[in-house]
Amino acid sequence: MNPLIKNTLSIVIPTFNEEGNIEILYSKLIETLTPLELDEFEFIFVDDGSQDRSLEIVKKLAIDDPRVKYISFSRNFGHQPALKAGLDHAQFAGVVSLDADLQHPVELIPEMIEKWKNGAEVVYTKRKDVSLPWFKRTTSKLFYRIINTLSQIKLEDGVADFRLLDQKVIHALRAYKESNLFIRGLIPALGFRQESIDYTPHKRFAGETKYSFSKMLRFALTGLTSLSAKPLYFSIYFGVFFAMLAFIYGLYAIYVFAFGHETIPGWTSIIASILLIGGIQLIMIGIIGIYLGKVFAQSKGRPNYIIAEKKTNND
Ligand code: UDP
Ligand code: MG
């Protein structure tokens, strides 16, 4: 089969404790894809160390339908590694990635395919959020504002990992040997013909969000530090700023000494500046630590994921 013939599709689905969603997602996908008369398609469920019946359900589907493939991790590695594993194993000409919880509307896939067949090589989607919880909406806005200030690549708020990629884009992506993945930051930098579609997300069908606050925070930090090295330079700016303050304060001290009428107790200002500078130093060490940790992981060449078992076409 020639993968360049644009009539075959892989669907990649990172799955972590989604037992209540898999079957309905499967039937929705079948319902949507069947009328499109694709030559071939496959679903790759990437089970990210689920502790519920997710893998069992996927395996059952795979017995009845050979188009269902799966990759099962040895433990929970996270959404991005799961997505990467799916993309690594997807064999067809177009590859759609979407969440297992039905928040990403399956009905959008025909439109994505249409744009792809008309020449787009990346069809990404932009969430028009009305229903998102206030906290998630605000933190997400803040995150994109910071990331866009810091990095050259502009990321759009609401663009997540629901997209169609041409196999040649995935080929380019495979050359990135990053150990801390932030895939949505890499895609805009790849180039290629990119087009977008707006959509309104559905409510999560079953279960709860698998992105805990700490996972979200880690994801945000990974994203920031993977797209930009600017935070490392903060210490220089802070340093210059406070050196100037100190200089001015020094001039003032000399002035008081020369013309002063009173002795300055000074204790308060010393304690205040020690605390302030100490705090800033800790923040800076923390920032350096994040990058150092990344260099550490990368230099060890640790894999992004470990597969315990799988059934894909590349076996
Ligand atoms: N997910 C995963 N590993 C994780 C967390 C999430 O594979 O450690 C999957 C999850 O099953 C879902 C997708 O990533 O298919 C998005 O997660 P979720 O819907 O919980 O995130 P939210 O939509 O709340 O941001
Ligand atoms: Mg979700």
Coordinates of N, CA and C in Angstrom, one line a residue, residues 102-103 115 135 164 310:
L102 N -14.5 12.1 24.4 CA -15.5 12.7 23.5 C -15.6 14.2 23.6
Q103 N -14.7 14.8 24.2 CA -14.7 16.3 24.2 C -14.4 16.9 22.8
K115 N -10.1 19.3 4.2 CA -9.0 20.3 4.1 C -7.7 19.7 3.7
F135 N -11.6 28.5 36.2 CA -10.2 28.3 36.6 C -9.4 27.8 35.5
L164 N -5.3 16.9 12.6 CA -4.9 15.9 11.6 C -3.5 16.3 11.1
K310 N 1.6 -4.7 22.8 CA 0.9 -4.0 21.8 C 0.5 -4.9 20.7

